[in-house]
JSON list of C-alpha atoms in Angstrom, two decimals:
[
{"chain": "B", "resi": 99, "resn": "MET", "atom": "CA", "xyz": [53.11, 87.25, -6.64]},
{"chain": "B", "resi": 100, "resn": "LYS", "atom": "CA", "xyz": [51.21, 90.36, -7.65]},
{"chain": "B", "resi": 101, "resn": "PRO", "atom": "CA", "xyz": [53.47, 93.09, -8.81]},
{"chain": "B", "resi": 102, "resn": "PHE", "atom": "CA", "xyz": [54.06, 96.27, -6.69]},
{"chain": "B", "resi": 103, "resn": "LEU", "atom": "CA", "xyz": [53.29, 99.57, -8.31]},
{"chain": "B", "resi": 104, "resn": "LEU", "atom": "CA", "xyz": [55.85, 102.43, -8.53]},
{"chain": "B", "resi": 105, "resn": "LEU", "atom": "CA", "xyz": [54.22, 105.85, -9.04]},
{"chain": "B", "resi": 106, "resn": "ALA", "atom": "CA", "xyz": [57.22, 107.94, -10.38]},
{"chain": "B", "resi": 107, "resn": "SER", "atom": "CA", "xyz": [57.11, 111.64, -11.59]},
{"chain": "B", "resi": 108, "resn": "ARG", "atom": "CA", "xyz": [60.79, 112.49, -12.62]},
{"chain": "B", "resi": 109, "resn": "ALA", "atom": "CA", "xyz": [60.65, 113.99, -16.18]},
{"chain": "B", "resi": 110, "resn": "GLU", "atom": "CA", "xyz": [64.38, 113.59, -16.56]},
{"chain": "B", "resi": 111, "resn": "ASP", "atom": "CA", "xyz": [64.82, 110.05, -18.27]},
{"chain": "B", "resi": 112, "resn": "LYS", "atom": "CA", "xyz": [68.33, 109.30, -16.52]},
{"chain": "B", "resi": 113, "resn": "ALA", "atom": "CA", "xyz": [66.99, 110.10, -13.16]},
{"chain": "B", "resi": 114, "resn": "ALA", "atom": "CA", "xyz": [63.99, 108.21, -13.77]},
{"chain": "B", "resi": 115, "resn": "GLU", "atom": "CA", "xyz": [65.68, 105.00, -15.00]},
{"chain": "B", "resi": 116, "resn": "GLU", "atom": "CA", "xyz": [68.21, 105.01, -12.15]},
{"chain": "B", "resi": 117, "resn": "GLU", "atom": "CA", "xyz": [65.23, 105.33, -9.59]},
{"chain": "B", "resi": 118, "resn": "TYR", "atom": "CA", "xyz": [63.63, 102.54, -11.12]},
{"chain": "B", "resi": 119, "resn": "GLU", "atom": "CA", "xyz": [66.54, 100.30, -11.39]},
{"chain": "B", "resi": 120, "resn": "ALA", "atom": "CA", "xyz": [67.30, 101.14, -7.63]},
{"chain": "B", "resi": 121, "resn": "TYR", "atom": "CA", "xyz": [63.87, 100.06, -6.47]},
{"chain": "B", "resi": 122, "resn": "LEU", "atom": "CA", "xyz": [64.18, 96.84, -8.30]},
{"chain": "B", "resi": 123, "resn": "ARG", "atom": "CA", "xyz": [67.68, 96.22, -6.91]},
{"chain": "B", "resi": 124, "resn": "TYR", "atom": "CA", "xyz": [67.10, 97.07, -3.20]},
{"chain": "B", "resi": 125, "resn": "GLY", "atom": "CA", "xyz": [63.58, 95.42, -3.25]},
{"chain": "B", "resi": 126, "resn": "GLY", "atom": "CA", "xyz": [64.91, 92.31, -4.61]},
{"chain": "B", "resi": 127, "resn": "LEU", "atom": "CA", "xyz": [62.37, 92.53, -7.53]},
{"chain": "B", "resi": 128, "resn": "GLU", "atom": "CA", "xyz": [62.38, 91.54, -11.10]},
{"chain": "B", "resi": 129, "resn": "PRO", "atom": "CA", "xyz": [60.92, 94.08, -13.83]},
{"chain": "B", "resi": 130, "resn": "GLY", "atom": "CA", "xyz": [57.75, 92.02, -14.10]},
{"chain": "B", "resi": 131, "resn": "GLN", "atom": "CA", "xyz": [57.33, 92.42, -10.37]},
{"chain": "B", "resi": 132, "resn": "LEU", "atom": "CA", "xyz": [57.27, 96.29, -10.36]},
{"chain": "B", "resi": 133, "resn": "ARG", "atom": "CA", "xyz": [55.23, 98.19, -12.67]},
{"chain": "B", "resi": 134, "resn": "ARG", "atom": "CA", "xyz": [56.15, 101.67, -13.10]},
{"chain": "B", "resi": 135, "resn": "ILE", "atom": "CA", "xyz": [53.79, 104.68, -14.04]},
{"chain": "B", "resi": 136, "resn": "ARG", "atom": "CA", "xyz": [55.43, 107.95, -14.76]},
{"chain": "B", "resi": 137, "resn": "MET", "atom": "CA", "xyz": [52.76, 110.15, -13.63]},
{"chain": "B", "resi": 138, "resn": "GLU", "atom": "CA", "xyz": [54.53, 113.24, -15.11]},
{"chain": "B", "resi": 139, "resn": "ALA", "atom": "CA", "xyz": [53.98, 112.08, -18.64]},
{"chain": "B", "resi": 140, "resn": "GLY", "atom": "CA", "xyz": [50.26, 111.67, -18.51]},
{"chain": "B", "resi": 141, "resn": "PRO", "atom": "CA", "xyz": [47.00, 111.15, -16.57]},
{"chain": "B", "resi": 142, "resn": "LEU", "atom": "CA", "xyz": [47.07, 108.13, -14.15]},
{"chain": "B", "resi": 143, "resn": "PRO", "atom": "CA", "xyz": [45.13, 105.22, -15.48]},
{"chain": "B", "resi": 144, "resn": "GLU", "atom": "CA", "xyz": [42.19, 103.64, -13.65]},
{"chain": "B", "resi": 145, "resn": "LEU", "atom": "CA", "xyz": [43.97, 101.43, -11.12]},
{"chain": "B", "resi": 146, "resn": "ASP", "atom": "CA", "xyz": [42.52, 98.21, -9.29]},
{"chain": "B", "resi": 147, "resn": "LEU", "atom": "CA", "xyz": [44.26, 98.00, -6.19]},
{"chain": "B", "resi": 148, "resn": "SER", "atom": "CA", "xyz": [43.42, 94.17, -5.92]},
{"chain": "B", "resi": 149, "resn": "GLU", "atom": "CA", "xyz": [45.98, 93.61, -8.85]},
{"chain": "B", "resi": 150, "resn": "TYR", "atom": "CA", "xyz": [48.90, 94.93, -6.66]},
{"chain": "B", "resi": 151, "resn": "SER", "atom": "CA", "xyz": [50.88, 93.90, -3.56]},
{"chain": "B", "resi": 152, "resn": "GLY", "atom": "CA", "xyz": [51.54, 97.50, -2.55]},
{"chain": "B", "resi": 153, "resn": "VAL", "atom": "CA", "xyz": [52.14, 101.08, -3.89]},
{"chain": "B", "resi": 154, "resn": "ILE", "atom": "CA", "xyz": [55.33, 102.93, -3.90]},
{"chain": "B", "resi": 155, "resn": "VAL", "atom": "CA", "xyz": [55.58, 106.66, -4.50]},
{"chain": "B", "resi": 156, "resn": "GLY", "atom": "CA", "xyz": [59.18, 107.93, -5.43]},
{"chain": "B", "resi": 157, "resn": "GLY", "atom": "CA", "xyz": [60.85, 111.04, -4.92]},
{"chain": "B", "resi": 158, "resn": "SER", "atom": "CA", "xyz": [59.91, 114.04, -7.13]},
{"chain": "B", "resi": 159, "resn": "PRO", "atom": "CA", "xyz": [61.01, 117.51, -8.08]},
{"chain": "B", "resi": 160, "resn": "PHE", "atom": "CA", "xyz": [57.60, 118.53, -7.31]},
{"chain": "B", "resi": 161, "resn": "THR", "atom": "CA", "xyz": [57.17, 120.65, -3.93]},
{"chain": "B", "resi": 162, "resn": "SER", "atom": "CA", "xyz": [53.98, 120.08, -2.35]},
{"chain": "B", "resi": 163, "resn": "SER", "atom": "CA", "xyz": [54.06, 123.21, -0.32]},
{"chain": "B", "resi": 164, "resn": "ASP", "atom": "CA", "xyz": [54.63, 125.70, -3.20]},
{"chain": "B", "resi": 165, "resn": "PRO", "atom": "CA", "xyz": [51.90, 128.51, -3.77]},
{"chain": "B", "resi": 166, "resn": "ALA", "atom": "CA", "xyz": [49.43, 127.06, -6.29]},
{"chain": "B", "resi": 167, "resn": "ASP", "atom": "CA", "xyz": [50.24, 129.64, -8.86]},
{"chain": "B", "resi": 168, "resn": "HIS", "atom": "CA", "xyz": [54.01, 128.60, -8.83]},
{"chain": "B", "resi": 169, "resn": "LYS", "atom": "CA", "xyz": [52.89, 124.89, -9.79]},
{"chain": "B", "resi": 170, "resn": "SER", "atom": "CA", "xyz": [52.81, 123.69, -13.31]},
{"chain": "B", "resi": 171, "resn": "ALA", "atom": "CA", "xyz": [49.64, 122.07, -14.84]},
{"chain": "B", "resi": 172, "resn": "ALA", "atom": "CA", "xyz": [51.35, 118.68, -14.53]},
{"chain": "B", "resi": 173, "resn": "GLN", "atom": "CA", "xyz": [52.01, 119.16, -11.03]},
{"chain": "B", "resi": 174, "resn": "HIS", "atom": "CA", "xyz": [48.40, 120.12, -10.18]},
{"chain": "B", "resi": 175, "resn": "ARG", "atom": "CA", "xyz": [47.28, 117.00, -12.22]},
{"chain": "B", "resi": 176, "resn": "VAL", "atom": "CA", "xyz": [49.70, 114.73, -10.37]},
{"chain": "B", "resi": 177, "resn": "GLU", "atom": "CA", "xyz": [48.83, 115.99, -6.76]},
{"chain": "B", "resi": 178, "resn": "ARG", "atom": "CA", "xyz": [45.06, 115.82, -7.41]},
{"chain": "B", "resi": 179, "resn": "GLU", "atom": "CA", "xyz": [45.55, 112.16, -8.86]},
{"chain": "B", "resi": 180, "resn": "LEU", "atom": "CA", "xyz": [47.67, 111.11, -5.87]},
{"chain": "B", "resi": 181, "resn": "SER", "atom": "CA", "xyz": [45.21, 112.54, -3.43]},
{"chain": "B", "resi": 182, "resn": "LEU", "atom": "CA", "xyz": [42.25, 110.64, -4.99]},
{"chain": "B", "resi": 183, "resn": "LEU", "atom": "CA", "xyz": [44.17, 107.43, -4.95]},
{"chain": "B", "resi": 184, "resn": "LEU", "atom": "CA", "xyz": [45.01, 108.20, -1.29]},
{"chain": "B", "resi": 185, "resn": "ASP", "atom": "CA", "xyz": [41.21, 108.51, -0.68]},
{"chain": "B", "resi": 186, "resn": "ARG", "atom": "CA", "xyz": [41.10, 104.60, -1.53]},
{"chain": "B", "resi": 187, "resn": "ILE", "atom": "CA", "xyz": [44.44, 103.46, -0.14]},
{"chain": "B", "resi": 188, "resn": "VAL", "atom": "CA", "xyz": [44.17, 105.07, 3.40]},
{"chain": "B", "resi": 189, "resn": "PRO", "atom": "CA", "xyz": [40.69, 103.52, 4.35]},
{"chain": "B", "resi": 190, "resn": "ALA", "atom": "CA", "xyz": [41.71, 100.26, 3.09]},
{"chain": "B", "resi": 191, "resn": "ASP", "atom": "CA", "xyz": [45.06, 100.44, 4.91]},
{"chain": "B", "resi": 192, "resn": "PHE", "atom": "CA", "xyz": [46.57, 99.14, 1.58]},
{"chain": "B", "resi": 193, "resn": "PRO", "atom": "CA", "xyz": [50.34, 98.96, 1.79]},
{"chain": "B", "resi": 194, "resn": "PHE", "atom": "CA", "xyz": [51.98, 102.23, 0.91]},
{"chain": "B", "resi": 195, "resn": "LEU", "atom": "CA", "xyz": [55.47, 103.46, 0.89]},
{"chain": "B", "resi": 196, "resn": "GLY", "atom": "CA", "xyz": [56.09, 107.21, -0.03]},
{"chain": "B", "resi": 197, "resn": "ALA", "atom": "CA", "xyz": [59.79, 108.14, -0.29]},
{"chain": "B", "resi": 198, "resn": "CYS", "atom": "CA", "xyz": [60.48, 111.80, 0.01]},
{"chain": "B", "resi": 199, "resn": "TYR", "atom": "CA", "xyz": [57.64, 112.98, -1.96]},
{"chain": "B", "resi": 200, "resn": "GLY", "atom": "CA", "xyz": [55.51, 110.55, 0.09]},
{"chain": "B", "resi": 201, "resn": "VAL", "atom": "CA", "xyz": [55.95, 112.87, 3.11]},
{"chain": "B", "resi": 202, "resn": "GLY", "atom": "CA", "xyz": [54.32, 115.81, 1.21]},
{"chain": "B", "resi": 203, "resn": "THR", "atom": "CA", "xyz": [51.45, 113.65, -0.43]},
{"chain": "B", "resi": 204, "resn": "LEU", "atom": "CA", "xyz": [50.47, 111.24, 2.51]},
{"chain": "B", "resi": 205, "resn": "GLY", "atom": "CA", "xyz": [51.37, 113.95, 4.98]},
{"chain": "B", "resi": 206, "resn": "LEU", "atom": "CA", "xyz": [49.07, 116.61, 3.48]},
{"chain": "B", "resi": 207, "resn": "HIS", "atom": "CA", "xyz": [46.44, 113.99, 2.85]},
{"chain": "B", "resi": 208, "resn": "GLN", "atom": "CA", "xyz": [46.35, 113.29, 6.51]},
{"chain": "B", "resi": 209, "resn": "GLY", "atom": "CA", "xyz": [46.45, 116.82, 7.75]},
{"chain": "B", "resi": 210, "resn": "ALA", "atom": "CA", "xyz": [50.10, 117.37, 8.37]},
{"chain": "B", "resi": 211, "resn": "VAL", "atom": "CA", "xyz": [51.68, 120.70, 8.21]},
{"chain": "B", "resi": 212, "resn": "ILE", "atom": "CA", "xyz": [54.19, 120.72, 5.26]},
{"chain": "B", "resi": 213, "resn": "ASP", "atom": "CA", "xyz": [56.36, 123.64, 4.77]},
{"chain": "B", "resi": 214, "resn": "ARG", "atom": "CA", "xyz": [59.94, 124.74, 4.27]},
{"chain": "B", "resi": 215, "resn": "THR", "atom": "CA", "xyz": [60.95, 124.94, 7.89]},
{"chain": "B", "resi": 216, "resn": "TYR", "atom": "CA", "xyz": [63.05, 121.71, 7.96]},
{"chain": "B", "resi": 217, "resn": "GLY", "atom": "CA", "xyz": [64.44, 121.33, 4.25]},
{"chain": "B", "resi": 218, "resn": "GLU", "atom": "CA", "xyz": [67.81, 119.54, 4.12]},
{"chain": "B", "resi": 219, "resn": "GLY", "atom": "CA", "xyz": [70.45, 119.88, 1.50]},
{"chain": "B", "resi": 220, "resn": "LEU", "atom": "CA", "xyz": [71.57, 117.05, -0.81]},
{"chain": "B", "resi": 221, "resn": "GLY", "atom": "CA", "xyz": [73.96, 114.68, 1.24]},
{"chain": "B", "resi": 222, "resn": "GLY", "atom": "CA", "xyz": [74.39, 112.25, 3.90]},
{"chain": "B", "resi": 223, "resn": "ALA", "atom": "CA", "xyz": [72.38, 112.61, 7.22]},
{"chain": "B", "resi": 224, "resn": "THR", "atom": "CA", "xyz": [72.37, 110.69, 10.47]},
{"chain": "B", "resi": 225, "resn": "ILE", "atom": "CA", "xyz": [68.93, 109.26, 11.09]},
{"chain": "B", "resi": 226, "resn": "LYS", "atom": "CA", "xyz": [67.83, 108.01, 14.40]},
{"chain": "B", "resi": 227, "resn": "LEU", "atom": "CA", "xyz": [64.86, 105.65, 15.03]},
{"chain": "B", "resi": 228, "resn": "THR", "atom": "CA", "xyz": [62.33, 106.44, 17.62]},
{"chain": "B", "resi": 229, "resn": "ALA", "atom": "CA", "xyz": [61.24, 103.78, 20.25]},
{"chain": "B", "resi": 230, "resn": "GLU", "atom": "CA", "xyz": [58.23, 103.06, 17.92]},
{"chain": "B", "resi": 231, "resn": "GLY", "atom": "CA", "xyz": [60.62, 102.85, 14.97]},
{"chain": "B", "resi": 232, "resn": "LEU", "atom": "CA", "xyz": [62.84, 100.27, 16.73]},
{"chain": "B", "resi": 233, "resn": "GLN", "atom": "CA", "xyz": [59.68, 98.15, 17.18]},
{"chain": "B", "resi": 234, "resn": "ASP", "atom": "CA", "xyz": [58.16, 98.62, 13.57]},
{"chain": "B", "resi": 235, "resn": "PRO", "atom": "CA", "xyz": [58.49, 95.64, 11.34]},
{"chain": "B", "resi": 236, "resn": "LEU", "atom": "CA", "xyz": [59.32, 97.89, 8.27]},
{"chain": "B", "resi": 237, "resn": "LEU", "atom": "CA", "xyz": [62.41, 98.85, 10.22]},
{"chain": "B", "resi": 238, "resn": "ARG", "atom": "CA", "xyz": [63.49, 95.24, 11.19]},
{"chain": "B", "resi": 239, "resn": "GLY", "atom": "CA", "xyz": [67.13, 94.78, 11.08]},
{"chain": "B", "resi": 240, "resn": "LEU", "atom": "CA", "xyz": [68.06, 98.59, 11.06]},
{"chain": "B", "resi": 241, "resn": "PRO", "atom": "CA", "xyz": [70.37, 99.99, 13.78]},
{"chain": "B", "resi": 242, "resn": "GLU", "atom": "CA", "xyz": [68.97, 102.86, 15.97]},
{"chain": "B", "resi": 243, "resn": "THR", "atom": "CA", "xyz": [71.06, 105.29, 13.96]},
{"chain": "B", "resi": 244, "resn": "PHE", "atom": "CA", "xyz": [72.31, 105.08, 10.38]},
{"chain": "B", "resi": 245, "resn": "THR", "atom": "CA", "xyz": [73.26, 107.23, 7.32]},
{"chain": "B", "resi": 246, "resn": "ALA", "atom": "CA", "xyz": [70.79, 108.05, 4.69]},
{"chain": "B", "resi": 247, "resn": "PHE", "atom": "CA", "xyz": [70.80, 110.41, 1.70]},
{"chain": "B", "resi": 248, "resn": "THR", "atom": "CA", "xyz": [68.56, 113.46, 1.80]},
{"chain": "B", "resi": 249, "resn": "GLY", "atom": "CA", "xyz": [67.68, 116.41, -0.35]},
{"chain": "B", "resi": 250, "resn": "HIS", "atom": "CA", "xyz": [64.43, 118.08, 0.23]},
{"chain": "B", "resi": 251, "resn": "LYS", "atom": "CA", "xyz": [63.05, 121.69, 0.28]},
{"chain": "B", "resi": 252, "resn": "GLU", "atom": "CA", "xyz": [60.00, 120.82, 2.46]},
{"chain": "B", "resi": 253, "resn": "ALA", "atom": "CA", "xyz": [59.42, 118.57, 5.28]},
{"chain": "B", "resi": 254, "resn": "CYS", "atom": "CA", "xyz": [56.70, 117.88, 7.97]},
{"chain": "B", "resi": 255, "resn": "THR", "atom": "CA", "xyz": [56.54, 120.46, 10.76]},
{"chain": "B", "resi": 256, "resn": "VAL", "atom": "CA", "xyz": [53.48, 119.26, 12.44]},
{"chain": "B", "resi": 257, "resn": "LEU", "atom": "CA", "xyz": [52.24, 115.55, 12.18]},
{"chain": "B", "resi": 258, "resn": "PRO", "atom": "CA", "xyz": [48.48, 114.80, 12.67]},
{"chain": "B", "resi": 259, "resn": "SER", "atom": "CA", "xyz": [47.82, 113.19, 16.04]},
{"chain": "B", "resi": 260, "resn": "HIS", "atom": "CA", "xyz": [47.04, 109.80, 14.64]},
{"chain": "B", "resi": 261, "resn": "ALA", "atom": "CA", "xyz": [50.50, 109.49, 12.99]},
{"chain": "B", "resi": 262, "resn": "VAL", "atom": "CA", "xyz": [53.29, 107.52, 14.49]},
{"chain": "B", "resi": 263, "resn": "ILE", "atom": "CA", "xyz": [56.91, 109.05, 14.18]},
{"chain": "B", "resi": 264, "resn": "LEU", "atom": "CA", "xyz": [59.37, 106.48, 13.55]},
{"chain": "B", "resi": 265, "resn": "ALA", "atom": "CA", "xyz": [62.51, 108.37, 12.67]},
{"chain": "B", "resi": 266, "resn": "SER", "atom": "CA", "xyz": [64.18, 111.79, 12.81]},
{"chain": "B", "resi": 267, "resn": "SER", "atom": "CA", "xyz": [67.52, 113.73, 12.37]},
{"chain": "B", "resi": 268, "resn": "ALA", "atom": "CA", "xyz": [69.03, 116.53, 14.09]},
{"chain": "B", "resi": 269, "resn": "ALA", "atom": "CA", "xyz": [67.99, 118.89, 11.25]},
{"chain": "B", "resi": 270, "resn": "CYS", "atom": "CA", "xyz": [64.54, 117.38, 10.32]},
{"chain": "B", "resi": 271, "resn": "PRO", "atom": "CA", "xyz": [62.19, 116.21, 13.26]},
{"chain": "B", "resi": 272, "resn": "VAL", "atom": "CA", "xyz": [60.13, 114.04, 11.07]},
{"chain": "B", "resi": 273, "resn": "HIS", "atom": "CA", "xyz": [61.96, 111.74, 8.90]},
{"chain": "B", "resi": 274, "resn": "MET", "atom": "CA", "xyz": [59.76, 108.63, 8.81]},
{"chain": "B", "resi": 275, "resn": "PHE", "atom": "CA", "xyz": [56.24, 108.17, 9.92]},
{"chain": "B", "resi": 276, "resn": "ARG", "atom": "CA", "xyz": [53.24, 105.65, 9.82]},
{"chain": "B", "resi": 277, "resn": "ILE", "atom": "CA", "xyz": [49.54, 106.05, 9.41]},
{"chain": "B", "resi": 278, "resn": "ARG", "atom": "CA", "xyz": [47.35, 103.19, 10.63]},
{"chain": "B", "resi": 279, "resn": "THR", "atom": "CA", "xyz": [49.28, 99.84, 10.26]},
{"chain": "B", "resi": 280, "resn": "ASN", "atom": "CA", "xyz": [50.43, 99.69, 6.54]},
{"chain": "B", "resi": 281, "resn": "LEU", "atom": "CA", "xyz": [50.94, 103.32, 5.33]},
{"chain": "B", "resi": 282, "resn": "TYR", "atom": "CA", "xyz": [54.46, 104.67, 5.55]},
{"chain": "B", "resi": 283, "resn": "ALA", "atom": "CA", "xyz": [56.33, 107.86, 4.36]},
{"chain": "B", "resi": 284, "resn": "THR", "atom": "CA", "xyz": [59.96, 108.62, 4.65]},
{"chain": "B", "resi": 285, "resn": "GLN", "atom": "CA", "xyz": [61.64, 112.09, 4.18]},
{"chain": "B", "resi": 286, "resn": "PHE", "atom": "CA", "xyz": [65.20, 110.37, 3.39]},
{"chain": "B", "resi": 287, "resn": "HIS", "atom": "CA", "xyz": [65.45, 108.22, 0.25]},
{"chain": "B", "resi": 288, "resn": "PRO", "atom": "CA", "xyz": [65.55, 104.48, 1.07]},
{"chain": "B", "resi": 289, "resn": "GLU", "atom": "CA", "xyz": [66.49, 103.67, -2.56]},
{"chain": "B", "resi": 290, "resn": "LEU", "atom": "CA", "xyz": [69.48, 106.07, -2.82]},
{"chain": "B", "resi": 291, "resn": "ASP", "atom": "CA", "xyz": [73.19, 105.21, -2.75]},
{"chain": "B", "resi": 292, "resn": "ALA", "atom": "CA", "xyz": [76.14, 107.54, -3.51]},
{"chain": "B", "resi": 293, "resn": "ASP", "atom": "CA", "xyz": [76.27, 106.98, -6.94]},
{"chain": "B", "resi": 294, "resn": "GLY", "atom": "CA", "xyz": [72.51, 107.68, -7.37]},
{"chain": "B", "resi": 295, "resn": "LEU", "atom": "CA", "xyz": [72.84, 110.92, -5.52]},
{"chain": "B", "resi": 296, "resn": "VAL", "atom": "CA", "xyz": [75.80, 112.04, -7.59]},
{"chain": "B", "resi": 297, "resn": "THR", "atom": "CA", "xyz": [73.44, 111.58, -10.59]},
{"chain": "B", "resi": 298, "resn": "ARG", "atom": "CA", "xyz": [70.74, 113.45, -9.01]},
{"chain": "B", "resi": 299, "resn": "ILE", "atom": "CA", "xyz": [73.00, 116.44, -8.07]},
{"chain": "B", "resi": 300, "resn": "ASP", "atom": "CA", "xyz": [74.07, 116.71, -11.64]},
{"chain": "B", "resi": 301, "resn": "ILE", "atom": "CA", "xyz": [70.62, 116.48, -13.22]},
{"chain": "B", "resi": 302, "resn": "TYR", "atom": "CA", "xyz": [69.00, 118.87, -10.55]},
{"chain": "B", "resi": 303, "resn": "ARG", "atom": "CA", "xyz": [71.83, 121.54, -10.30]},
{"chain": "B", "resi": 304, "resn": "HIS", "atom": "CA", "xyz": [69.40, 124.07, -11.61]},
{"chain": "B", "resi": 305, "resn": "ALA", "atom": "CA", "xyz": [66.25, 122.98, -9.70]},
{"chain": "B", "resi": 306, "resn": "GLY", "atom": "CA", "xyz": [66.77, 125.29, -6.78]},
{"chain": "B", "resi": 307, "resn": "TYR", "atom": "CA", "xyz": [67.94, 122.81, -4.17]},
{"chain": "B", "resi": 308, "resn": "PHE", "atom": "CA", "xyz": [71.61, 124.31, -4.08]},
{"chain": "B", "resi": 309, "resn": "PRO", "atom": "CA", "xyz": [73.39, 126.86, -5.77]},
{"chain": "B", "resi": 310, "resn": "PRO", "atom": "CA", "xyz": [74.45, 125.48, -9.24]},
{"chain": "B", "resi": 311, "resn": "GLU", "atom": "CA", "xyz": [78.09, 126.33, -8.81]},
{"chain": "B", "resi": 312, "resn": "SER", "atom": "CA", "xyz": [78.30, 124.07, -5.82]},
{"chain": "B", "resi": 313, "resn": "ALA", "atom": "CA", "xyz": [77.35, 120.86, -7.60]},
{"chain": "B", "resi": 314, "resn": "GLU", "atom": "CA", "xyz": [80.86, 119.58, -8.14]},
{"chain": "B", "resi": 315, "resn": "ILE", "atom": "CA", "xyz": [81.75, 120.04, -4.32]},
{"chain": "B", "resi": 316, "resn": "LEU", "atom": "CA", "xyz": [78.29, 118.47, -3.35]},
{"chain": "B", "resi": 317, "resn": "MET", "atom": "CA", "xyz": [79.05, 115.24, -5.73]},
{"chain": "B", "resi": 318, "resn": "GLU", "atom": "CA", "xyz": [82.49, 114.99, -4.15]},
{"chain": "B", "resi": 319, "resn": "ASN", "atom": "CA", "xyz": [81.15, 115.24, -0.64]},
{"chain": "B", "resi": 320, "resn": "ALA", "atom": "CA", "xyz": [78.38, 112.66, -1.63]},
{"chain": "B", "resi": 321, "resn": "ARG", "atom": "CA", "xyz": [81.08, 110.10, -2.39]},
{"chain": "B", "resi": 322, "resn": "GLN", "atom": "CA", "xyz": [82.53, 110.40, 1.05]},
{"chain": "B", "resi": 323, "resn": "PHE", "atom": "CA", "xyz": [79.21, 108.96, 2.57]},
{"chain": "B", "resi": 324, "resn": "THR", "atom": "CA", "xyz": [78.17, 105.18, 2.45]},
{"chain": "B", "resi": 325, "resn": "ALA", "atom": "CA", "xyz": [74.40, 104.46, 2.95]},
{"chain": "B", "resi": 326, "resn": "THR", "atom": "CA", "xyz": [73.45, 100.74, 3.19]},
{"chain": "B", "resi": 327, "resn": "GLU", "atom": "CA", "xyz": [71.11, 100.55, 5.97]},
{"chain": "B", "resi": 328, "resn": "PRO", "atom": "CA", "xyz": [68.07, 102.43, 4.38]},
{"chain": "B", "resi": 329, "resn": "MET", "atom": "CA", "xyz": [67.65, 100.11, 1.47]},
{"chain": "B", "resi": 330, "resn": "LYS", "atom": "CA", "xyz": [66.50, 97.41, 4.02]},
{"chain": "B", "resi": 331, "resn": "ILE", "atom": "CA", "xyz": [63.28, 99.17, 4.24]},
{"chain": "B", "resi": 332, "resn": "LEU", "atom": "CA", "xyz": [62.53, 98.36, 0.74]},
{"chain": "B", "resi": 333, "resn": "GLY", "atom": "CA", "xyz": [63.55, 94.74, 1.15]},
{"chain": "B", "resi": 334, "resn": "ASN", "atom": "CA", "xyz": [61.16, 94.55, 4.34]},
{"chain": "B", "resi": 335, "resn": "PHE", "atom": "CA", "xyz": [58.36, 96.27, 2.47]},
{"chain": "B", "resi": 336, "resn": "VAL", "atom": "CA", "xyz": [58.43, 93.72, -0.42]},
{"chain": "B", "resi": 337, "resn": "GLU", "atom": "CA", "xyz": [58.79, 90.77, 2.07]},
{"chain": "B", "resi": 338, "resn": "ARG", "atom": "CA", "xyz": [56.03, 91.97, 4.38]},
{"chain": "B", "resi": 339, "resn": "TYR", "atom": "CA", "xyz": [53.36, 92.76, 1.69]},
{"chain": "B", "resi": 340, "resn": "ALA", "atom": "CA", "xyz": [54.17, 90.40, -1.37]},
{"chain": "B", "resi": 341, "resn": "ARG", "atom": "CA", "xyz": [51.06, 88.34, -2.03]}
]
């Protein structure tokens, strides 16, 4: 099969490696079947989409809705490169799955309103599928409600009219949506289990997601949740689009 492409942007090596390993594990992939590019490390090389089965955008410490003068040069470059890539991916309806940061990237590209109205803290959230979500092939095998891990400063407030909402939570109305047939974005993390969340809480305790002094409590709370259903999305994505 042609490999999938993971576009990552976590500068912290431990977080980056755990993220990559989680996509391998829950996608049922071998390292040669998932090529990773760490976008924060340098310019995105020229990509021939015909060489890949699909594109995955991982989570990121970047916040799309921040004022332009608050963004680093690296963030501006990553946003510009992802937007140009989506200029190619969207018209082709090329298989795309954006996790957390995918809402900001795909959403903005398609005209959504992304702001801080519906941010959620780091922890477990109850996700509920919509009627359309229950019928969507990427959500095959998931129950109507399930636990997923979240942690985001921004979210989608208004979806464009051509988007299909697939999942929501009590605190965040848009947790997953689809554009066209093959373009998906989730606000929750389909790759994240409790151990992975604990690692991220530790690494990002000074990143503005929560008061740094609450990190230990958040890590203990994270261990009280079990998330097993969201990972099925990754397996479904690989099974559906591997070619």
